[in-house]
Tab-separated table of C-alpha atoms and ligand atoms in Angstrom:
chain	number	residue	atom	x	y	z
A	1	UNK	CA	82.748	-6.070	136.265
A	2	UNK	CA	80.663	-6.578	133.101
A	3	UNK	CA	83.261	-6.154	129.831
A	4	UNK	CA	83.202	-2.819	128.597
A	5	UNK	CA	81.902	-1.663	124.806
A	6	UNK	CA	83.200	0.359	122.451
A	7	UNK	CA	82.494	2.209	119.454
A	8	UNK	CA	82.382	0.267	116.294
A	9	UNK	CA	86.014	1.017	114.309
A	10	UNK	CA	86.036	3.694	112.332
A	11	UNK	CA	83.207	5.562	114.217
A	12	UNK	CA	83.485	8.536	116.392
A	13	UNK	CA	82.147	10.242	119.771
A	14	UNK	CA	82.396	13.620	119.172
A	15	UNK	CA	82.299	14.591	122.729
A	16	UNK	CA	82.516	18.185	124.575
A	17	UNK	CA	84.480	20.440	124.339
A	18	UNK	CA	85.282	19.531	120.559
A	19	UNK	CA	81.243	19.378	119.544
A	20	UNK	CA	81.615	23.172	120.287
A	21	UNK	CA	83.844	23.263	117.195
A	22	UNK	CA	80.622	21.109	115.579
A	23	UNK	CA	78.255	23.743	116.771
A	24	UNK	CA	80.080	26.229	116.119
A	25	UNK	CA	81.025	25.235	112.052
A	26	UNK	CA	76.738	24.329	112.081
A	27	UNK	CA	75.817	27.704	113.191
A	28	UNK	CA	78.077	29.217	110.621
A	29	UNK	CA	76.170	26.797	107.667
A	30	UNK	CA	73.417	27.718	108.846
A	31	UNK	CA	73.526	31.257	108.441
A	32	UNK	CA	75.814	31.366	105.234
A	33	UNK	CA	72.793	29.040	103.386
A	34	UNK	CA	70.049	31.098	104.569
A	35	UNK	CA	72.230	34.097	102.359
A	36	UNK	CA	72.025	32.302	99.278
A	37	UNK	CA	68.932	31.023	100.305
A	38	UNK	CA	69.323	27.733	100.604
A	39	UNK	CA	66.865	25.501	102.512
A	40	UNK	CA	67.563	22.769	104.817
A	41	UNK	CA	66.606	18.735	103.589
A	42	UNK	CA	66.937	15.920	105.803
A	43	UNK	CA	66.411	12.363	104.536
A	44	UNK	CA	66.448	9.059	106.125
A	45	UNK	CA	69.892	7.257	107.028
A	46	UNK	CA	68.449	3.760	105.177
A	47	UNK	CA	67.826	3.918	101.842
A	48	UNK	CA	67.158	0.759	99.417
A	49	UNK	CA	70.332	-0.289	98.399
A	50	UNK	CA	69.410	-0.071	94.623
A	51	UNK	CA	69.174	3.651	95.162
A	52	UNK	CA	73.223	3.627	96.092
A	53	UNK	CA	73.598	0.439	92.948
A	54	UNK	CA	72.015	2.789	90.579
A	55	UNK	CA	72.610	6.321	92.078
A	56	UNK	CA	76.019	6.515	93.437
A	57	UNK	CA	77.238	3.815	90.252
A	58	UNK	CA	77.903	0.324	90.473
A	59	UNK	CA	81.635	0.654	89.252
A	60	UNK	CA	82.089	3.254	92.787
A	61	UNK	CA	84.796	2.377	95.250
A	62	UNK	CA	81.571	3.466	97.258
A	63	UNK	CA	79.090	0.716	95.573
A	64	UNK	CA	82.000	-1.769	95.072
A	65	UNK	CA	83.180	-1.353	98.623
A	66	UNK	CA	82.211	0.401	100.873
A	67	UNK	CA	78.772	-0.004	101.834
A	68	UNK	CA	77.184	-1.376	105.006
A	69	UNK	CA	74.055	-3.220	103.590
A	70	UNK	CA	71.920	-5.409	105.368
A	71	UNK	CA	68.222	-7.137	104.946
A	72	UNK	CA	65.705	-6.260	107.002
A	73	UNK	CA	64.959	-8.776	108.797
A	74	UNK	CA	61.064	-8.291	108.770
A	75	UNK	CA	60.217	-8.062	105.393
A	76	UNK	CA	63.806	-9.360	103.495
A	77	UNK	CA	64.278	-5.454	101.509
A	78	UNK	CA	67.338	-4.930	100.688
A	79	UNK	CA	69.243	-1.449	103.008
A	80	UNK	CA	71.964	0.314	102.876
A	81	UNK	CA	73.516	3.049	105.202
A	82	UNK	CA	73.454	6.010	103.051
A	83	UNK	CA	77.382	6.318	101.609
A	84	UNK	CA	76.362	9.702	100.841
A	85	UNK	CA	73.193	12.164	100.427
A	86	UNK	CA	72.794	13.560	96.379
A	87	UNK	CA	71.043	9.818	95.715
A	88	UNK	CA	68.859	10.274	98.597
A	89	UNK	CA	68.072	14.069	98.076
A	90	UNK	CA	67.355	13.203	94.523
A	91	UNK	CA	64.912	10.274	95.464
A	92	UNK	CA	63.454	12.440	97.920
A	93	UNK	CA	62.688	15.534	94.800
A	94	UNK	CA	61.362	12.703	92.336
A	95	UNK	CA	58.992	11.337	95.250
A	96	UNK	CA	57.234	14.006	95.843
A	97	UNK	CA	57.661	16.038	92.697
A	98	UNK	CA	59.723	19.063	94.631
A	99	UNK	CA	60.874	20.795	91.041
A	100	UNK	CA	57.431	20.834	89.868
A	101	UNK	CA	57.008	24.656	90.343
A	102	UNK	CA	60.814	25.826	88.911
A	103	UNK	CA	64.144	24.771	90.804
A	104	UNK	CA	65.323	24.503	94.416
A	105	UNK	CA	68.191	24.637	96.745
A	106	UNK	CA	68.886	22.706	99.183
A	107	UNK	CA	71.377	21.749	101.738
A	108	UNK	CA	71.926	19.044	104.315
A	109	UNK	CA	74.209	18.241	107.009
A	110	UNK	CA	74.524	14.574	108.802
A	111	UNK	CA	76.317	11.008	109.217
A	112	UNK	CA	77.153	8.825	106.100
A	113	UNK	CA	78.425	5.809	106.580
A	114	UNK	CA	81.579	3.739	104.721
A	115	UNK	CA	83.623	1.102	104.993
A	116	UNK	CA	87.043	2.123	104.480
A	117	UNK	CA	90.099	1.005	106.257
A	118	UNK	CA	90.066	4.313	109.307
A	119	UNK	CA	92.860	6.405	109.539
A	120	UNK	CA	93.559	10.713	109.931
A	121	UNK	CA	90.400	12.311	107.173
A	122	UNK	CA	89.157	8.900	106.728
A	123	UNK	CA	86.308	7.133	109.140
A	124	UNK	CA	83.272	4.866	108.691
A	125	UNK	CA	80.748	7.163	110.253
A	126	UNK	CA	81.347	10.739	108.777
A	127	UNK	CA	79.723	13.617	108.346
A	128	UNK	CA	79.379	15.522	105.447
A	129	UNK	CA	77.702	18.984	104.881
A	130	UNK	CA	76.388	19.039	100.994
A	131	UNK	CA	74.228	21.014	98.490
A	132	UNK	CA	72.549	20.256	95.718
A	133	UNK	CA	71.003	22.733	93.692
A	134	UNK	CA	68.043	21.290	91.774
A	135	UNK	CA	66.642	21.851	88.384
A	136	UNK	CA	69.299	24.999	87.490
A	137	UNK	CA	70.546	24.575	84.339
A	138	UNK	CA	72.997	27.307	83.548
A	139	UNK	CA	76.007	27.483	84.709
A	140	UNK	CA	76.246	30.873	87.202
A	141	UNK	CA	74.068	28.338	89.660
A	142	UNK	CA	77.584	26.163	89.155
A	143	UNK	CA	79.563	29.193	90.243
A	144	UNK	CA	76.870	29.884	93.365
A	145	UNK	CA	77.607	26.866	95.223
A	146	UNK	CA	81.242	26.802	94.463
A	147	UNK	CA	80.971	30.515	95.991
A	148	UNK	CA	78.946	28.823	98.972
A	149	UNK	CA	81.532	26.661	99.371
A	150	UNK	CA	84.341	29.122	99.370
A	151	UNK	CA	82.385	31.502	101.150
A	152	UNK	CA	82.183	28.862	104.036
A	153	UNK	CA	85.989	27.956	104.089
A	154	UNK	CA	86.960	32.036	104.532
A	155	UNK	CA	84.652	32.534	107.358
A	156	UNK	CA	85.844	29.592	109.107
A	157	UNK	CA	89.250	31.344	108.958
A	158	UNK	CA	90.916	28.358	106.483
A	159	UNK	CA	93.675	29.348	104.485
A	160	UNK	CA	95.004	27.654	101.958
A	161	UNK	CA	92.608	25.809	99.892
A	162	UNK	CA	92.666	25.076	96.121
A	163	UNK	CA	89.935	25.202	94.098
A	164	UNK	CA	90.422	22.795	91.463
A	165	UNK	CA	87.555	22.754	88.338
A	166	UNK	CA	86.955	21.014	84.615
A	167	UNK	CA	84.417	19.798	82.278
A	168	UNK	CA	82.992	16.797	81.656
A	169	UNK	CA	81.487	17.626	78.602
A	170	UNK	CA	78.270	15.793	77.284
A	171	UNK	CA	78.055	12.124	77.064
A	172	UNK	CA	78.503	12.351	73.281
A	173	UNK	CA	81.855	14.104	74.154
A	174	UNK	CA	82.597	11.518	76.695
A	175	UNK	CA	82.439	8.978	74.340
A	176	UNK	CA	84.439	10.081	71.974
A	177	UNK	CA	86.734	10.652	74.511
A	178	UNK	CA	86.470	7.710	76.382
A	179	UNK	CA	86.770	5.398	73.021
A	180	UNK	CA	90.579	7.445	72.182
A	181	UNK	CA	91.508	6.771	76.168
A	182	UNK	CA	90.696	3.288	75.519
A	183	UNK	CA	92.739	3.054	73.025
A	184	UNK	CA	95.664	4.858	74.560
A	185	UNK	CA	95.230	3.251	77.598
A	186	UNK	CA	95.300	-0.250	75.773
A	187	UNK	CA	98.998	0.525	73.978
A	188	UNK	CA	100.373	1.430	77.580
A	189	UNK	CA	98.787	-2.206	79.014
A	190	UNK	CA	102.498	-3.240	80.211
A	191	UNK	CA	101.924	-0.361	82.873
A	192	UNK	CA	98.346	-0.885	83.938
A	193	UNK	CA	98.054	-2.308	87.521
A	194	UNK	CA	95.346	-4.670	88.511
A	195	UNK	CA	92.627	-1.842	89.268
A	196	UNK	CA	93.120	-0.321	86.054
A	197	UNK	CA	92.921	-3.275	84.272
A	198	UNK	CA	89.558	-3.832	85.361
A	199	UNK	CA	88.165	-0.405	85.029
A	200	UNK	CA	89.693	-0.985	81.655
A	201	UNK	CA	86.649	-2.034	80.601
A	202	UNK	CA	84.031	-0.937	83.233
A	203	UNK	CA	85.608	2.676	83.792
A	204	UNK	CA	88.293	3.705	82.088
A	205	UNK	CA	88.010	7.644	83.343
A	206	UNK	CA	88.598	6.238	86.795
A	207	UNK	CA	92.116	5.036	85.985
A	208	UNK	CA	92.951	9.218	85.517
A	209	UNK	CA	92.144	8.772	89.295
A	210	UNK	CA	94.612	6.342	90.253
A	211	UNK	CA	96.905	7.074	93.120
A	212	UNK	CA	99.144	4.669	91.701
A	213	UNK	CA	102.671	6.521	91.368
A	214	UNK	CA	104.049	4.153	88.931
A	215	UNK	CA	101.405	5.136	86.755
A	216	UNK	CA	101.593	8.797	87.204
A	217	UNK	CA	103.656	9.784	84.025
A	218	UNK	CA	101.277	7.617	81.526
A	219	UNK	CA	98.306	8.852	82.974
A	220	UNK	CA	99.542	12.664	82.966
A	221	UNK	CA	99.850	12.053	78.957
A	222	UNK	CA	96.639	10.539	78.413
A	223	UNK	CA	94.051	12.475	76.175
A	224	UNK	CA	92.009	14.914	77.995
A	225	UNK	CA	88.505	15.155	77.950
A	226	UNK	CA	88.758	19.106	77.410
A	227	UNK	CA	89.794	18.491	73.848
A	228	UNK	CA	86.963	17.078	72.843
A	229	UNK	CA	84.490	19.382	74.317
A	230	UNK	CA	82.322	21.262	71.917
A	231	UNK	CA	81.688	24.976	71.896
A	232	UNK	CA	78.628	25.290	74.361
A	233	UNK	CA	80.578	22.905	77.065
A	234	UNK	CA	83.006	25.576	76.486
A	235	UNK	CA	81.423	28.443	76.789
A	236	UNK	CA	79.780	26.575	80.083
A	237	UNK	CA	83.123	26.275	81.393
A	238	UNK	CA	83.797	29.349	80.462
A	239	UNK	CA	80.967	31.018	81.990
A	240	UNK	CA	81.256	29.355	85.197
A	241	UNK	CA	85.539	30.633	85.359
A	242	UNK	CA	84.578	34.463	84.689
A	243	UNK	CA	81.924	34.410	87.562
A	244	UNK	CA	84.223	32.475	90.161
A	245	UNK	CA	87.268	35.194	88.307
A	246	UNK	CA	84.780	37.940	89.086
A	247	UNK	CA	83.862	36.894	92.820
A	248	UNK	CA	87.605	36.565	93.415
A	249	UNK	CA	87.826	33.079	93.510
A	250	UNK	CA	90.888	31.790	92.745
A	251	UNK	CA	90.934	28.539	90.702
A	252	UNK	CA	92.808	25.986	88.450
A	253	UNK	CA	92.118	23.510	85.608
A	254	UNK	CA	92.901	20.067	86.597
A	255	UNK	CA	92.524	18.059	83.174
A	256	UNK	CA	92.406	15.326	85.166
A	257	UNK	CA	89.939	16.151	87.950
A	258	UNK	CA	87.081	13.214	86.662
A	259	UNK	CA	83.592	11.701	88.110
A	260	UNK	CA	83.923	8.157	86.559
A	261	UNK	CA	80.076	8.257	86.219
A	262	UNK	CA	78.090	8.797	82.964
A	263	UNK	CA	75.360	11.130	84.802
A	264	UNK	CA	77.474	13.669	85.167
A	265	UNK	CA	78.361	16.560	83.162
A	266	UNK	CA	79.987	19.767	82.420
A	267	UNK	CA	81.216	21.100	85.777
A	268	UNK	CA	83.356	19.289	88.337
A	269	UNK	CA	85.078	20.687	90.883
A	270	UNK	CA	87.377	19.659	93.978
A	271	UNK	CA	88.288	22.159	97.045
A	272	UNK	CA	92.277	20.924	98.505
A	273	UNK	CA	94.439	21.910	100.700
A	274	UNK	CA	97.943	20.250	101.204
A	275	UNK	CA	97.812	20.330	104.758
A	276	UNK	CA	96.362	16.802	105.540
A	277	UNK	CA	98.453	14.541	103.623
A	278	UNK	CA	96.646	12.178	101.154
A	279	UNK	CA	93.054	13.444	102.729
A	280	UNK	CA	93.560	16.357	100.951
A	281	UNK	CA	89.908	16.954	99.336
A	282	UNK	CA	87.738	18.866	101.768
A	283	UNK	CA	84.862	19.356	99.151
A	284	UNK	CA	83.766	17.587	95.920
A	285	UNK	CA	81.130	18.105	93.381
A	286	UNK	CA	79.956	18.750	90.186
A	287	UNK	CA	76.738	18.847	87.593
A	288	UNK	CA	74.882	15.838	87.352
A	289	UNK	CA	71.992	16.312	85.012
A	290	UNK	CA	71.614	12.892	83.914
A	291	UNK	CA	70.980	11.229	87.862
A	292	UNK	CA	66.849	12.467	87.585
A	293	UNK	CA	66.594	10.224	85.011
A	294	UNK	CA	68.428	7.048	85.768
A	295	UNK	CA	66.793	7.396	89.312
A	296	UNK	CA	63.627	7.312	87.530
A	297	UNK	CA	62.263	10.503	86.814
A	298	UNK	CA	62.059	13.142	84.510
A	299	UNK	CA	65.023	14.639	82.953
A	300	UNK	CA	66.245	17.456	85.611
A	301	UNK	CA	69.430	19.455	85.537
A	302	UNK	CA	71.172	19.681	88.580
A	303	UNK	CA	74.658	20.150	90.527
A	304	UNK	CA	75.756	20.292	93.971
A	305	UNK	CA	78.528	19.089	95.736
A	306	UNK	CA	79.509	17.238	99.756
A	307	UNK	CA	81.808	18.421	102.100
A	308	UNK	CA	83.979	16.122	104.544
A	309	UNK	CA	83.343	18.120	107.882
A	310	UNK	CA	85.654	15.992	110.299
A	311	UNK	CA	88.545	17.082	107.408
A	312	UNK	CA	87.420	20.799	108.060
A	313	UNK	CA	87.413	20.834	111.481
A	314	UNK	CA	90.516	18.957	111.141
A	315	UNK	CA	92.566	21.689	109.085
A	316	UNK	CA	91.144	24.302	111.266
A	317	UNK	CA	92.873	22.451	114.427
A	318	UNK	CA	95.906	22.170	111.790
A	319	UNK	CA	95.696	25.806	111.414
A	320	UNK	CA	95.675	26.957	115.156
A	321	UNK	CA	92.072	28.715	114.743
A	322	UNK	CA	91.568	29.385	118.576
A	323	UNK	CA	87.679	29.223	119.320
A	324	UNK	CA	86.089	30.896	122.161
A	325	UNK	CA	86.112	28.948	125.354
A	326	UNK	CA	82.823	27.089	126.367
A	327	UNK	CA	82.075	28.667	129.166
A	328	UNK	CA	78.339	29.809	131.005
A	329	UNK	CA	78.122	33.096	132.412
A	330	UNK	CA	77.692	32.370	135.694
A	331	UNK	CA	78.256	29.531	137.903
A	332	UNK	CA	75.106	29.030	140.782
A	333	UNK	CA	76.181	28.669	144.339
A	334	UNK	CA	73.764	27.301	146.630
A	335	UNK	CA	75.356	27.327	150.042
A	336	UNK	CA	72.244	25.043	151.772
A	337	UNK	CA	69.659	22.742	150.244
A	338	UNK	CA	67.062	24.722	151.656
A	339	UNK	CA	67.476	28.112	149.350
A	340	UNK	CA	67.324	25.574	146.396
A	341	UNK	CA	63.452	26.835	145.435
A	342	UNK	CA	64.231	29.974	145.201
A	343	UNK	CA	67.884	29.666	143.805
A	344	UNK	CA	66.590	27.695	141.184
A	345	UNK	CA	63.525	29.770	140.173
A	346	UNK	CA	65.901	33.102	139.760
A	347	UNK	CA	68.112	30.681	137.396
A	348	UNK	CA	65.159	30.186	135.291
A	349	UNK	CA	64.972	34.151	135.145
A	350	UNK	CA	67.963	34.760	134.407
A	351	UNK	CA	68.110	31.871	131.512
A	352	UNK	CA	64.692	33.427	129.721
A	353	UNK	CA	66.790	36.107	130.068
A	354	UNK	CA	69.753	35.142	127.994
A	355	UNK	CA	72.463	34.324	130.520
A	356	UNK	CA	74.286	31.329	130.298
A	357	UNK	CA	74.042	29.792	134.187
A	358	UNK	CA	75.517	26.571	135.180
A	359	UNK	CA	73.945	25.143	138.533
A	360	UNK	CA	75.962	23.370	141.401
A	361	UNK	CA	75.323	20.396	141.563
A	362	UNK	CA	75.361	18.975	145.441
A	363	UNK	CA	75.570	15.156	146.514
A	364	UNK	CA	72.712	13.404	147.638
A	365	UNK	CA	73.322	14.337	151.031
A	366	UNK	CA	73.641	17.844	150.277
A	367	UNK	CA	75.061	21.006	148.368
A	368	UNK	CA	78.628	20.525	149.471
A	369	UNK	CA	80.942	23.462	151.348
A	370	UNK	CA	81.309	26.736	150.224
A	371	UNK	CA	84.695	26.134	149.690
A	372	UNK	CA	84.580	23.786	146.803
A	373	UNK	CA	81.450	25.127	145.087
A	374	UNK	CA	83.787	28.351	144.614
A	375	UNK	CA	86.191	26.307	143.600
A	376	UNK	CA	83.628	24.352	141.172
A	377	UNK	CA	83.071	27.641	140.045
A	378	UNK	CA	86.020	28.799	138.905
A	379	UNK	CA	87.594	26.075	136.855
A	380	UNK	CA	83.748	26.054	135.120
A	381	UNK	CA	85.291	29.438	133.119
A	382	UNK	CA	82.536	31.061	134.060
A	383	UNK	CA	82.597	34.898	134.535
A	384	UNK	CA	80.541	35.674	137.984
A	385	UNK	CA	79.523	33.067	140.891
A	386	UNK	CA	76.772	34.211	141.790
A	387	UNK	CA	75.813	32.949	145.662
A	388	UNK	CA	72.460	32.474	146.499
A	389	UNK	CA	73.267	32.390	150.845
A	390	UNK	CA	70.515	32.030	153.211
A	391	UNK	CA	70.972	35.237	154.871
A	392	UNK	CA	70.856	37.300	151.930
A	393	UNK	CA	68.178	35.587	150.369
A	394	UNK	CA	66.249	36.671	153.326
A	395	UNK	CA	66.382	40.092	152.281
A	396	UNK	CA	65.934	39.383	148.902
A	397	UNK	CA	69.536	40.006	147.939
A	398	UNK	CA	71.772	37.578	146.163
A	399	UNK	CA	75.705	37.875	145.869
A	400	UNK	CA	77.693	38.639	142.311
A	401	UNK	CA	81.326	38.059	142.411
A	402	UNK	CA	83.327	37.997	139.464
A	403	UNK	CA	85.549	35.480	138.883
A	404	UNK	CA	87.401	36.558	135.735
A	405	UNK	CA	88.098	40.408	135.023
A	406	UNK	CA	87.983	42.627	137.947
A	407	UNK	CA	88.830	39.244	139.828
A	408	UNK	CA	86.814	39.291	143.064
A	409	UNK	CA	84.793	41.823	142.891
A	410	UNK	CA	81.573	41.858	144.804
A	411	UNK	CA	78.520	43.101	145.206
A	412	UNK	CA	74.690	42.314	145.917
A	413	UNK	CA	71.820	42.346	144.398
A	414	UNK	CA	68.411	42.523	144.825
A	415	UNK	CA	66.625	39.374	143.626
A	416	UNK	CA	64.134	41.505	141.739
A	417	UNK	CA	66.733	43.441	139.295
A	418	UNK	CA	69.085	40.471	138.531
A	419	UNK	CA	67.191	40.254	134.872
A	420	UNK	CA	68.378	43.853	135.046
A	421	UNK	CA	71.953	43.007	135.577
A	422	UNK	CA	71.285	40.265	133.252
A	423	UNK	CA	70.846	42.205	130.062
A	424	UNK	CA	74.568	44.233	130.967
A	425	UNK	CA	75.767	40.755	130.443
A	426	UNK	CA	74.777	40.760	126.723
A	427	UNK	CA	77.155	43.878	125.812
B	1	ATP	P1	88.319	10.673	98.675
B	1	ATP	O1	88.872	10.343	97.202
B	1	ATP	O2	89.165	11.426	99.932
B	1	ATP	O3	88.070	9.239	98.959
B	1	ATP	P2	85.518	10.427	97.954
B	1	ATP	O4	85.261	11.011	96.491
B	1	ATP	O5	85.462	9.214	98.113
B	1	ATP	O6	87.143	10.973	98.661
B	1	ATP	P3	82.950	11.929	97.923
B	1	ATP	O7	82.484	10.629	97.545
B	1	ATP	O8	83.313	12.846	97.096
B	1	ATP	O9	84.663	11.354	98.650
B	1	ATP	O10	83.107	12.802	99.160
B	1	ATP	C1	82.831	14.287	99.530
B	1	ATP	C2	83.898	14.281	100.465
B	1	ATP	O11	83.639	13.818	102.221
B	1	ATP	C3	85.604	14.617	100.533
B	1	ATP	O12	85.850	15.360	100.090
B	1	ATP	C4	85.588	14.014	101.752
B	1	ATP	O13	86.164	15.559	102.605
B	1	ATP	C5	84.594	13.625	102.709
B	1	ATP	N1	84.873	12.181	103.213
B	1	ATP	C6	84.619	10.910	102.058
B	1	ATP	N2	85.142	9.590	102.625
B	1	ATP	C7	85.501	10.001	103.850
B	1	ATP	C8	85.238	9.590	104.597
B	1	ATP	N3	85.866	8.032	104.706
B	1	ATP	N4	85.573	10.045	106.022
B	1	ATP	C9	86.020	10.982	106.038
B	1	ATP	N5	85.538	12.270	105.398
B	1	ATP	C10	85.409	11.520	104.276
B	2	MG	MG1	86.353	7.817	98.767
């Protein structure tokens, strides 16, 4: 036998019946986005590496060590599998001048790639749902996108998801804070680990993000960006907060919540659960008013978030949310291959009427015994078996047998009326 080939480490197959959860979630997302007039955007999975170096940021974990990059063998171009979708969406918006006639509300769902150590809730190919509201400067859109995430979690029946919010102000405020931060960290140099030593010069804000327990106390007492915010920035933050409150979204301020990149401004936020261990951030986002310019576009305010779909599904499982089992409405039993033409034509009529039908599939030499077929019908979970027996068909009849409720009840129905029967199933 030939050697087996396995999937790449950290990349998952999503198979039935689990894939039903994905479809269920995706359906909810589509409905929700339409309710707030957010429109689907799809950008390529492969982009020029430079897009992420500039748009995700040279000093981020993603660009420093997590990207799948390669050279196009044909023309030597440097390419990368997207680790996130915001740079791609902004690139597309600039390339197609998308905001020429006003703001655009967009959302995406799709695979992202990061070379991380695989563990629960952390994969090398994972899926993100995200929204990007482009061309809107006001705090009400920050609140609007946060409401979208909140509403989605509610629709999915998730409990105990916390909302943390902070403000990064504007560049001048951040510079003043950055200077104070560097001075503070220099006073505590002996406590800084190697990562922090390095970041002190490149990106001191990221030190606040540290997961090193030995640095926690020192980081807790570091100067807070919040106390460097001017009136306009505070007003922006307070408006977001009061709009969330008005819509029934509880939030807390986390002054250490940061995004270590200069193109972020004002609102940053995370949706967090304590039920998934260290991988508890379900959704992270913020305002990135500076990104369009970094990517060569005109100054354009923008705000968005990204959500890890695997983590959300993991939490749904963890919290024991039950989904309806996967089963067709009816299972078609075809005792004799000779009746396949009329059976299959009838099934098509049923499917067009909206009934989900699973047809029995036989072996190369025939359809198999009635007993086998009924067993399969039972284990399929279908509510009804449709029996296309030769004798009934000779009189233009089909037998319908209830497999679940009213177990065993059986009647015959004129073939011409199956669509009418099907209509009764929809209720
Ligand atoms: P973390 O701190 O967990 O590494 P992050 O800051 O790298 O998250 P973002 O880049 O903000 O995450 O991505 C948004 C969301 O995507 C995260 O909140 C998380 O739910 C999800 N996510 C990020 N990386 C992974 C991964 N490797 N596998 C699965 N989901 C992920
Ligand atoms: Mg990460």
